[in-house]
XYZ file of C-alpha atoms in Angstrom:
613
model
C 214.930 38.289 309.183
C 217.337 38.751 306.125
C 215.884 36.315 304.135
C 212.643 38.201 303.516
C 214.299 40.709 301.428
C 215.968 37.600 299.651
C 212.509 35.899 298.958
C 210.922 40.044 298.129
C 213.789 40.061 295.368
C 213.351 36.749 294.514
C 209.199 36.890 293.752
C 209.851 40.291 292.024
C 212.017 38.559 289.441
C 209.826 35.617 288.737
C 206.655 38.293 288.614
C 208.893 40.178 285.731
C 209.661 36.811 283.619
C 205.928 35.794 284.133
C 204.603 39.630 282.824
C 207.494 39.260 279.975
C 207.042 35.946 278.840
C 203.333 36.354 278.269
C 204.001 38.349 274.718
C 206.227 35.616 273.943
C 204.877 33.670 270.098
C 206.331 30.336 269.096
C 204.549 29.864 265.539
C 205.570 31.329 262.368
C 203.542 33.189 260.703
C 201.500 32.480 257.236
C 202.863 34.199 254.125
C 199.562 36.829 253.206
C 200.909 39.720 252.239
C 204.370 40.716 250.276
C 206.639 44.015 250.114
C 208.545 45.568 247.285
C 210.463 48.528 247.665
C 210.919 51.030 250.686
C 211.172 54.802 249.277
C 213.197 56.838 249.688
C 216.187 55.268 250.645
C 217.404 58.457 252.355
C 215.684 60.359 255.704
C 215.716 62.623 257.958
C 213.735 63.711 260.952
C 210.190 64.626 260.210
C 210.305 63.082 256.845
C 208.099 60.408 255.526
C 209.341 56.741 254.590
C 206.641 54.720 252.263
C 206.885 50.836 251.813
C 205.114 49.411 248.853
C 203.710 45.946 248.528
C 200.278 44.088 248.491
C 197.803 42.268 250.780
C 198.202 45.443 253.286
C 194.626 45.852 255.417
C 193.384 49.233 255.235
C 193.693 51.334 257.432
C 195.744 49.014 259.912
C 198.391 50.171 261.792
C 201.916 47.860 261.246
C 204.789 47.038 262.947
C 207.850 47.462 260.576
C 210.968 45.754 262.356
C 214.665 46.992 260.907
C 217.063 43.972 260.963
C 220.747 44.036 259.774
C 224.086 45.992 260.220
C 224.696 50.283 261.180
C 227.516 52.062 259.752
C 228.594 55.139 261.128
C 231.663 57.518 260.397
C 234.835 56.626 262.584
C 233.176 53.296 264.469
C 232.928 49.442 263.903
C 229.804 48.537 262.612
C 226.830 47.471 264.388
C 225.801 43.874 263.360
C 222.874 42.324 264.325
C 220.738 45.578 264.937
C 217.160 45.388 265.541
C 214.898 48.804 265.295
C 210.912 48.779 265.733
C 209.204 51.233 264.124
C 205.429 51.926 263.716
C 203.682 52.315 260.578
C 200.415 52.785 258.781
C 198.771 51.871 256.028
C 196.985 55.097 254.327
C 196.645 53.962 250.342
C 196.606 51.182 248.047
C 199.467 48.950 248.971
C 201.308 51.703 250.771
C 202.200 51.438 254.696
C 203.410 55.309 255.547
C 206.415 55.330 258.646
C 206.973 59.190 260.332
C 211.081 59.147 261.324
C 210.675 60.960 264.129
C 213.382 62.359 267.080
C 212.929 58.792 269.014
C 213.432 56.234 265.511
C 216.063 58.689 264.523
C 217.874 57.921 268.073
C 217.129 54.021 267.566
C 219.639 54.694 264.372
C 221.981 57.692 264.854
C 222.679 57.898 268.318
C 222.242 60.177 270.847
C 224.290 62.786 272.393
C 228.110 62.845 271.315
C 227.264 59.020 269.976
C 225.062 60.751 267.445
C 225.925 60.160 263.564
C 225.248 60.050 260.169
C 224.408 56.520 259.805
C 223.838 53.981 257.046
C 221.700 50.830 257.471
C 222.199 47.619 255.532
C 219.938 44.771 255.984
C 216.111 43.337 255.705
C 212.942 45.075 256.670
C 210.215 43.016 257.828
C 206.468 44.084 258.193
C 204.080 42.354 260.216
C 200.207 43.289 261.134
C 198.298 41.274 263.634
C 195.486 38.792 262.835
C 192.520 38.901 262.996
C 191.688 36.438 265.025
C 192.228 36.379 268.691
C 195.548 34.090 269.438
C 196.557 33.795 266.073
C 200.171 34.462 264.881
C 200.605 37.922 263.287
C 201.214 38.054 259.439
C 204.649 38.780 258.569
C 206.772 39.261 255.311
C 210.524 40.552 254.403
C 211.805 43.003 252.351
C 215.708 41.422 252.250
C 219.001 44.174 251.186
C 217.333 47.008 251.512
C 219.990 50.550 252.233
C 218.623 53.433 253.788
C 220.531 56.395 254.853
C 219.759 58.305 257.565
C 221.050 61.905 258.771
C 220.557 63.436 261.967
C 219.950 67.265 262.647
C 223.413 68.913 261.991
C 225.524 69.092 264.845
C 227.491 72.899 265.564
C 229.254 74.701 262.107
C 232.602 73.737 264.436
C 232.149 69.838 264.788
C 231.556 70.106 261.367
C 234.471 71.990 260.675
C 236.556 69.734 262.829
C 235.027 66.151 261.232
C 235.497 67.501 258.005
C 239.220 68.725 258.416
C 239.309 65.460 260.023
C 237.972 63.503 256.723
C 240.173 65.781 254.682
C 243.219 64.400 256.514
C 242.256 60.149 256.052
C 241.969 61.044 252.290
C 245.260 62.224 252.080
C 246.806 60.143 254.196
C 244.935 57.123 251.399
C 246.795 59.587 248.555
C 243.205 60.839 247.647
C 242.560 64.507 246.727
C 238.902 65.692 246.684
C 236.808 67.725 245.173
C 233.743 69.322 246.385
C 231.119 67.040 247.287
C 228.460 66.002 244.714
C 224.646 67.775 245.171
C 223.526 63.664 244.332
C 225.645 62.278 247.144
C 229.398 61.235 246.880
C 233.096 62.509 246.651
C 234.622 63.485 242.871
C 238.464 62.096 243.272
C 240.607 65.152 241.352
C 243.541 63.248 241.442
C 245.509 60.133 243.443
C 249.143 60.263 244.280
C 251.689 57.989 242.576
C 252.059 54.403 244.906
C 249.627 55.675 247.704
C 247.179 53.308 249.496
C 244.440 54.060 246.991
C 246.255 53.726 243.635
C 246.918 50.500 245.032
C 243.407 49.552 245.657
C 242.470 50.437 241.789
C 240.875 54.247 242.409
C 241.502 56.653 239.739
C 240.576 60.019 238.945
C 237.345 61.424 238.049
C 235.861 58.171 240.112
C 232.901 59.236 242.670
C 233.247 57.829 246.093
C 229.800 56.796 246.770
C 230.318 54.648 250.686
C 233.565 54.523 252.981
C 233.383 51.850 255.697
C 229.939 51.188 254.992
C 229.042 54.737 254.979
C 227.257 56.491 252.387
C 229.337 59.563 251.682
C 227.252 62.762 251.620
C 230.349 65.020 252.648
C 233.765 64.853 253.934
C 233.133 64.503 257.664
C 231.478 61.050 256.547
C 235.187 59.694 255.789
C 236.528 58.656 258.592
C 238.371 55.280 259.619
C 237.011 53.532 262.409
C 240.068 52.554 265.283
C 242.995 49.974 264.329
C 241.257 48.393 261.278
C 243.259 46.830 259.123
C 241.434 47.695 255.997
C 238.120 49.047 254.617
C 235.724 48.893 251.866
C 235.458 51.605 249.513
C 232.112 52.085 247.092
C 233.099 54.156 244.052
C 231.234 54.807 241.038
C 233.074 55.099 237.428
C 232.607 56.904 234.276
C 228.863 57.670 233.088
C 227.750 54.267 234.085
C 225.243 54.594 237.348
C 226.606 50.859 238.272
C 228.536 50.199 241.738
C 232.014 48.818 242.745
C 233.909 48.279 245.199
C 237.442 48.830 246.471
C 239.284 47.522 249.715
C 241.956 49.303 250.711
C 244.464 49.533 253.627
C 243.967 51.806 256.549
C 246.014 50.275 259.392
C 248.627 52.787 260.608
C 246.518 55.713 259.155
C 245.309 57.157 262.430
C 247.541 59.633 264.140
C 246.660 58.829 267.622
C 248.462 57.186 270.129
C 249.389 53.691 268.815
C 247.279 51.203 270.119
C 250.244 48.674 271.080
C 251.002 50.525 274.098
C 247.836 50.847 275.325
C 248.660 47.131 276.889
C 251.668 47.946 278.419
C 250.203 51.421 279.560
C 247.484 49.131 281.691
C 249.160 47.481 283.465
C 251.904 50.051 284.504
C 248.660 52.176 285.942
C 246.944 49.326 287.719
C 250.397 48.413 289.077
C 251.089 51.503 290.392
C 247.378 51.875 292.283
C 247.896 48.025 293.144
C 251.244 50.067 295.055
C 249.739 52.763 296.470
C 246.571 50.966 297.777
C 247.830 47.770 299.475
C 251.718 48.920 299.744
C 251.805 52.613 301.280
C 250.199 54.471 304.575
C 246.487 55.570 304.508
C 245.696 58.767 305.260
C 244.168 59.367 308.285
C 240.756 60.101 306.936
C 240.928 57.487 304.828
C 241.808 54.649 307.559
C 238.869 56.221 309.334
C 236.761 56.038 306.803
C 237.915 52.335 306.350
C 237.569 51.483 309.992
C 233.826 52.771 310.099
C 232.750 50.824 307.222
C 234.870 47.562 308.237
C 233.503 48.187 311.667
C 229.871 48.358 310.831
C 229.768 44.820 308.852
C 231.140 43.591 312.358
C 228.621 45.523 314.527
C 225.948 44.383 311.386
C 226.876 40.607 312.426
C 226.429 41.068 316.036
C 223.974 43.274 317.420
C 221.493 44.034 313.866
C 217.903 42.950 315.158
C 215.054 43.672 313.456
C 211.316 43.420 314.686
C 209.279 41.459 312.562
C 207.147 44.447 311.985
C 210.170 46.214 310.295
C 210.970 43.218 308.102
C 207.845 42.733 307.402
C 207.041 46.261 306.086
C 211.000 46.319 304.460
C 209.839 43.193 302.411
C 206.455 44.693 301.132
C 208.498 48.007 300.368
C 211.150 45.824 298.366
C 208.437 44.095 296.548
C 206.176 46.836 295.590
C 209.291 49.060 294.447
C 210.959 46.531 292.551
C 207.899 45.113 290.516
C 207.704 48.998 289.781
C 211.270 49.529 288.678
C 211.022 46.249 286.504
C 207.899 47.478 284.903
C 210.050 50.838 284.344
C 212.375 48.860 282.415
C 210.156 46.252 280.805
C 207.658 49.144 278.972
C 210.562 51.932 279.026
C 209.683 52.575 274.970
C 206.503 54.209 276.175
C 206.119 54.541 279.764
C 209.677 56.000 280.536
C 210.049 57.360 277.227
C 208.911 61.317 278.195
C 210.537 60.499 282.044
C 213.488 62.864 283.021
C 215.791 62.173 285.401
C 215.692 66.031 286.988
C 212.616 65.387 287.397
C 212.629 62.145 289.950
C 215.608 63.505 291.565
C 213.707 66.860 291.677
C 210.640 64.997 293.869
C 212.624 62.561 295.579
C 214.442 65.557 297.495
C 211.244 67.446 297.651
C 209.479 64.554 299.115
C 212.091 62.994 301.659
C 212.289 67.532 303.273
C 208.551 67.525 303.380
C 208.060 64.384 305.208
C 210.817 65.418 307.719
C 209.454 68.940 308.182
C 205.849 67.794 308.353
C 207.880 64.343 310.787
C 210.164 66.370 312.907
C 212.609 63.930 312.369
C 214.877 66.298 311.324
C 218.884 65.447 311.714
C 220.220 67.737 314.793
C 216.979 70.013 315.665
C 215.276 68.074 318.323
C 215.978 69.850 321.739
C 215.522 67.658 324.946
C 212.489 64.839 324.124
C 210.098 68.151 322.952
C 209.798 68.670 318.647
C 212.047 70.656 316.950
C 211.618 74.379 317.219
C 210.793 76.490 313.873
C 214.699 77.488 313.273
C 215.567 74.108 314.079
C 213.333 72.948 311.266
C 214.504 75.410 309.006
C 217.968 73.823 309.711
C 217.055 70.467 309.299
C 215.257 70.937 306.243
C 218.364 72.678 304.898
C 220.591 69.725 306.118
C 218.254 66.970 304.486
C 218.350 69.547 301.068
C 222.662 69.082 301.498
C 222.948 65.291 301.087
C 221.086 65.622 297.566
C 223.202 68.657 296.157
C 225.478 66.043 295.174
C 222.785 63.741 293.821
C 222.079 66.987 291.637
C 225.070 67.766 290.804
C 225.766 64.054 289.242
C 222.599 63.935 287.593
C 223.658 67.336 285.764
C 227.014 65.858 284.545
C 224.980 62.435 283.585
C 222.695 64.525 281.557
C 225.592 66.795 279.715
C 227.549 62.998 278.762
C 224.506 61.693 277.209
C 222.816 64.794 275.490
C 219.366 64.363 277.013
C 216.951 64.333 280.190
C 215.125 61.395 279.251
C 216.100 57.982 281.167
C 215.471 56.332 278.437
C 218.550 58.486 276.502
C 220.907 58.071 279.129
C 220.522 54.098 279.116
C 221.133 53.881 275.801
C 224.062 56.144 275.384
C 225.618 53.358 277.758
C 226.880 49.853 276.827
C 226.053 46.498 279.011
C 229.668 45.979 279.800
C 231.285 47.874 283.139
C 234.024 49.664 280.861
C 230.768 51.288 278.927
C 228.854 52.580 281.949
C 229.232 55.916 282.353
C 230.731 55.772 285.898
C 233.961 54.260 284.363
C 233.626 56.705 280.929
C 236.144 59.040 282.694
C 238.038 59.739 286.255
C 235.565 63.271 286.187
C 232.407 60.414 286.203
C 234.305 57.970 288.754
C 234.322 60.867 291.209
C 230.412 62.002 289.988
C 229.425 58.416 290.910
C 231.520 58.284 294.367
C 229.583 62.124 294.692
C 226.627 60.603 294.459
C 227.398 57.377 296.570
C 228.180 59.302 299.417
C 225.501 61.609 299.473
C 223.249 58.303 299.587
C 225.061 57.015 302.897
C 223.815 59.498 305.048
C 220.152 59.176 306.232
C 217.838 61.586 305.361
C 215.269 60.952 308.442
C 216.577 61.142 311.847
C 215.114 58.187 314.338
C 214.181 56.264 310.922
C 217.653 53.590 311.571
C 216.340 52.798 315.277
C 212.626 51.720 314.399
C 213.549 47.784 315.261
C 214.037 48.561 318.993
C 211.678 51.392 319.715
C 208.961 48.891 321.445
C 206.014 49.469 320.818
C 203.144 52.318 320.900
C 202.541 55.336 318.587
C 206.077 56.253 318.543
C 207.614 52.900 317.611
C 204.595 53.084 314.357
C 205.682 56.325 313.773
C 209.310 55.545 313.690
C 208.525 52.339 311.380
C 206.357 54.575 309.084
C 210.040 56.847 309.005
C 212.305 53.454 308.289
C 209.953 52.475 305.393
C 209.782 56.069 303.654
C 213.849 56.026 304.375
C 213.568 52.564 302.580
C 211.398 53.730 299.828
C 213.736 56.839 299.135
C 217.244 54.349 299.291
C 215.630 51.872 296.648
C 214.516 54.987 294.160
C 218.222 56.458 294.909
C 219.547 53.019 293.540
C 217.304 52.659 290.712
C 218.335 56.128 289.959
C 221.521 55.382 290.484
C 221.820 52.366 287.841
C 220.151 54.428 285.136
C 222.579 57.220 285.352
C 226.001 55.531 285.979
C 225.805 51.928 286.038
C 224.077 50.941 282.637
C 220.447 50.772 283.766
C 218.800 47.843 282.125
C 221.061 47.271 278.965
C 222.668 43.619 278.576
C 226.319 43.095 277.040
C 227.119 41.304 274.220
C 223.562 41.817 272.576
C 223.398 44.580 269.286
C 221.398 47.596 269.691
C 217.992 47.231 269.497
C 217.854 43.251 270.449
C 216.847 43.410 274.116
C 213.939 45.628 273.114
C 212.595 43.065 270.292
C 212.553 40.057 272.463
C 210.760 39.562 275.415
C 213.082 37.157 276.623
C 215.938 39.548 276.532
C 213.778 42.174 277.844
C 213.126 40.054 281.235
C 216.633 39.570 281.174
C 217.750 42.932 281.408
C 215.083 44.143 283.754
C 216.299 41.164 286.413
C 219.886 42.202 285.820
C 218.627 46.071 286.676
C 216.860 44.588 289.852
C 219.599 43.236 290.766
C 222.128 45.928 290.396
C 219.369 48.032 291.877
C 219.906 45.531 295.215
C 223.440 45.082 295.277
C 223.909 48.918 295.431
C 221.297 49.329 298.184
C 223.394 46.843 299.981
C 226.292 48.879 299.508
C 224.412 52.184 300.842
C 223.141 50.321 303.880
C 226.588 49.612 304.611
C 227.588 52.669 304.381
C 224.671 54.136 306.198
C 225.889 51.971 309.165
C 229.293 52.859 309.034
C 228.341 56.207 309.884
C 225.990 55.799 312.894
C 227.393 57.755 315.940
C 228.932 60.245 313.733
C 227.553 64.033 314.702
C 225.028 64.958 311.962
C 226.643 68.668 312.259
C 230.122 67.473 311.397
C 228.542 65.722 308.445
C 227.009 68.724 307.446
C 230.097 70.601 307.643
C 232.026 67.720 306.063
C 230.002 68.035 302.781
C 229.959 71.091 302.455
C 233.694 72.034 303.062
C 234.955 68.986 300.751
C 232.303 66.891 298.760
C 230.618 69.422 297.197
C 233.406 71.570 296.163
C 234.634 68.226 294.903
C 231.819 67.207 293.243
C 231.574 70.431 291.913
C 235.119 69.987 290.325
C 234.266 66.824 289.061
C 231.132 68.245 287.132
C 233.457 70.432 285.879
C 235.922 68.436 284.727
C 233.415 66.377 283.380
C 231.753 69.330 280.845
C 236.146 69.640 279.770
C 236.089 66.012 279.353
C 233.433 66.220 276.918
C 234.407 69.433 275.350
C 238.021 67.804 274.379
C 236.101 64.549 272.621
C 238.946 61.981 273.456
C 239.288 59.620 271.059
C 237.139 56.085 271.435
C 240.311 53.842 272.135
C 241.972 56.295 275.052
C 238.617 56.576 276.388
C 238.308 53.226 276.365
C 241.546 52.305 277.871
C 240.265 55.021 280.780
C 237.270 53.586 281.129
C 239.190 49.796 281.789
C 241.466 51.476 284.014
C 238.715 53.391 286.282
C 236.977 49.720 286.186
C 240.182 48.041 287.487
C 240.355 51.062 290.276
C 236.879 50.465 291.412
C 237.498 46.288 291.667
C 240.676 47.221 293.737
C 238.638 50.031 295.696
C 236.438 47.224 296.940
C 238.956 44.940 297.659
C 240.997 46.927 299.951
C 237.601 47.372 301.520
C 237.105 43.638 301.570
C 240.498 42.876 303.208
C 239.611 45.248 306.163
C 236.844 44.175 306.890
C 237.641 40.650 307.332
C 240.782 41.933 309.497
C 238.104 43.582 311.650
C 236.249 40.959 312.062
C 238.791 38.411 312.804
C 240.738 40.895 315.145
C 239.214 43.722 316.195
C 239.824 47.131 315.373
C 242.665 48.138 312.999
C 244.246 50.419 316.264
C 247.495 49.605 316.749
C 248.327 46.953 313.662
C 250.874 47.750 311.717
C 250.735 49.699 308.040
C 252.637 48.334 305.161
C 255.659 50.157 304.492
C 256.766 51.102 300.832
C 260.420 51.175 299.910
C 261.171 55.133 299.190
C 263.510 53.731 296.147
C 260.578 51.436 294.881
């Protein structure tokens, strides 16, 4: 019965509005208290920020909310940014905040996203009430600037970023001096008709903020991609007063210029468009194609379950997903300290021990007896195979986002498909496929045939196989979405949003849930496509090509890294590997419904490509 996986996914998703919805407060809150200055307007980790005021209880703990727009050297700015932060109050009319590793990652970054980074905007404070129900008490502290600086990156990323800031000054006709111990950039002298003695800097000025930055040394001037023109924050003569400068920057940048990027596109997608749909596949590739078209037909005509199995896949579907949604719903706290190694770590640990302690191990099982020791040793081993490239994928995750934590690796990614990190690069595209293929192949032989095993001790025991095989394929997808296919994050909202709204919160934990579903589809089809197929030739398949490729890929990954392409060829990558993926699943599409509608693909004709074309 398909549908009770539909109504499982569709319960879980109500269950995660109703738990989200519940912290949800329509009044506004009385004006009791007031704030007056937030000191010092500078911080780094394990430093102490203090925000004066009045009306603060003693000794209550607040919740100090960070509203408004993040510069940060080299990228657009981030409007509309929303960072929590918890504070205390411990004297008169003084709430204390600790910037710690995790608030300095809600502002800099993490990973290679990490930077210096300036925030502009208001700061609002807010304690609960006292009384049970009642709105909290809020107040605003409006244009407030606060710098913050991570810990320093290597002496040669500094080296580079500030060779790198060197060069945008003299492109703008600036020469610097050394940078000032109170923050800023002494101009020694501007060149006659450059971009900056046209916006009105002269010598001996201090630059104080480039782009929105606040200049502390030279790797903090840089231009973010194909702006037209910035705003520059110098200060003048003995007087401690502000101005500001715009000045043009477009055609600055040495890169590649950004109007071929267009034209680059679609010559790339036109020639996969070619080589997909327009030339021969390779033989292991038509096979491939034939399995998986085939099994959608077989699927459609000879899939029965026993109600048992549904029954138990439904509870399984329910129980896991309320789980994953509550993973993404209190991921500030619960999932905070959660490493990825880790799950993969027990997943793999658990799935061998229940076939060793089973005997449903792939290929050991000798007549209708159980599997003899070496047998077990060699199914064990087999199981262990299909998640080296799980591994593997989670290591070259981990290395792109700078962390272990799930919680890092979401937010290092972007809600949009061109900002996941299986589209960041072709080395992550083949990670991703790595790890997709690994989760075709069942880990628990006899667990696919539990709807037609009767009934008895052995049809229980083969259903108590096809729900731990179930259990295992949802946790692969939910690990799955966190490391390569944006987790829980939502486009179009700024950092920090999703998190501060429970409404957006339930949104992004239903879109995970369902990306969480959509892949498990996908494995299941896969998982079908290769029933028949000798689990020793598998084995051997793996390990003579997919992990040596995966391998490769992590690899080429670490390189990918290493180089730091800039932002607008990555991104252009990142579109293209999108675009290859859509077209990936056509092609796949397209067969399938020829297989369907006619049979096998034996015997019909491949398109033929033009040698000239």
């Amino acid at each position: 019965m398909p549908n009770r996986s539909i109504l499982a996914l569709l319960f879980s998703l109500l269950c995660v509005f109703a738990l989200a919805l519940l912290g949800c407060d329509s009044e506004q809150a009385p004006q009791l208290i007031s704030v007056t200055e937030l000191t010092p307007r500078e911080a780094e980790v394990g430093d102490r920020l203090e925000i004066n005021g009045s009306g603060f209880p003693q000794g209550k703990p607040a919740r100090v909310t960070f509203r408004g727009a993040l510069y940060r050297p080299g990228e657009r700015p981030a409007h509309g940014a929303v960072v929590d932060a918890e504070g205390l109050v411990v004297g008169r009319d003084v709430i204390e905040i600790l910037y710690t590793e995790a608030l300095d990652a809600e502002f800099c970054g993490i990973g290679e996203r990490r930077r210096h980074t300036t925030f502009e905007g208001d700061v609002e404070v807010s304690f609960a009430a006292a009384a049970p129900g009642a709105p909290p008490v809020t107040t605003v502290l409006h244009q407030v600037t606060l710098d913050l600086r991570p810990p320093e990156d290597s002496p040669q990323v500094l080296a580079e970023r500030a060779e790198e800031g060197e060069r945008t000054l003299a492109a703008l006709g600036i020469h610097p001096g050394e940078p000032l111990p109170e923050r800023g950039i002494l101009v020694k002298s501007v060149d006659a008709g450059s971009r900056a003695e046209e916006a009105g800097i002269l010598a001996e000025d201090v630059l104080v903020a480039f782009a929105g930055v606040r200049i502390g040394k030279l790797a903090d001037v840089l231009v973010p991609g194909s702006v037209r023109d910035i705003e520059v924050t110098l200060r003048r003569g003995a007087t401690a007063r502000e101005e500001r400068r715009t000045i043009r920057t477009l055609g600055i940048d040495r890169t590649v210029p950004t109007d071929i990027f267009g034209a680059a596109f679609i010559a790339i997608v036109a020639a996969f468009v070619v080589l997909l749909f327009f030339t021969p596949s390779l033989g292991p590739v038509l096979w491939l194609e034939k399995r998986f078209a085939m099994a959608r037909r077989a699927s459609g005509a000879a899939q029965v379950r026993s109600a048992a199995r549904s029954k138990d896949r439904a509870m399984i579907a329910i129980v896991t997903s309320l789980f994953l949604a509550l993973l993404s719903l209190v991921q500030r706290s619960l999932v905070a300290e959660l490493d990825a190694p880790a799950v993969a770590v027990v997943l793999a640990i658990s799935m061998a021990a229940l076939a060793l302690a089973s005997g449903s191990l792939p290929a050991t099982r000798v007549g209708h007896g159980p599997p003899r020791a070496p047998g077990r040793l060699r199914g064990v081993l087999s199981v262990v195979t299909f998640e080296l490239p799980v591994m593997l994928a989670l290591v070259g995750a981990v290395s792109a986002a700078g962390s272990l934590r799930l919680r890092d690796i979401v937010a290092v990614q972007g809600g949009w498909p061109w900002e996941w990190l299986a589209f960041r690069s072709p080395p992550h595209f083949l990670l991703f496929l790595a790890f997709f293929a690994a989760a075709c192949k069942e880990r628990l032989a006899g667990a696919g045939s539990a709807g037609s095993a009767g009934a008895g001790s052995v049809a229980s025991g083969l259903r108590s196989l096809a729900a731990a095989e179930h259990f295992h394929l949802l946790a692969l997808a939910g690990l799955c979405v966190t490391l390569f296919l944006g987790g829980w994050t939502l486009p179009v909202l700024a950092p920090g949003v999703q998190h501060a709204e429970a409404i957006w919160a339930a949104a992004g934990s239903v879109l995970f849930l369902a990306k969480v579903h959509g892949l498990v589809h996908l494995f299941e089809r896969g998982r079908r496509a290769l029933v028949g197929v000798d689990a020793q030739l598998l084995v051997r398949v793996y390990w003579r090509w997919v992990l040596p490729m995966t391998a490769l890929a992590l690899g080429a990954s670490l390189v990918w890294g290493y180089l730091r392409i800039h932002p607008e060829i990555q991104a252009l990558v990142a579109a293209i590997d999108v675009v290859l993926m859509a077209l990936l699943l056509l092609r796949v599409a397209l067969r399938t419904v020829r297989v369907v509608r006619h049979g096998e693909l034996k015997g019909a004709p491949e398109p033929h490509l033009n040698p000239f074309l």
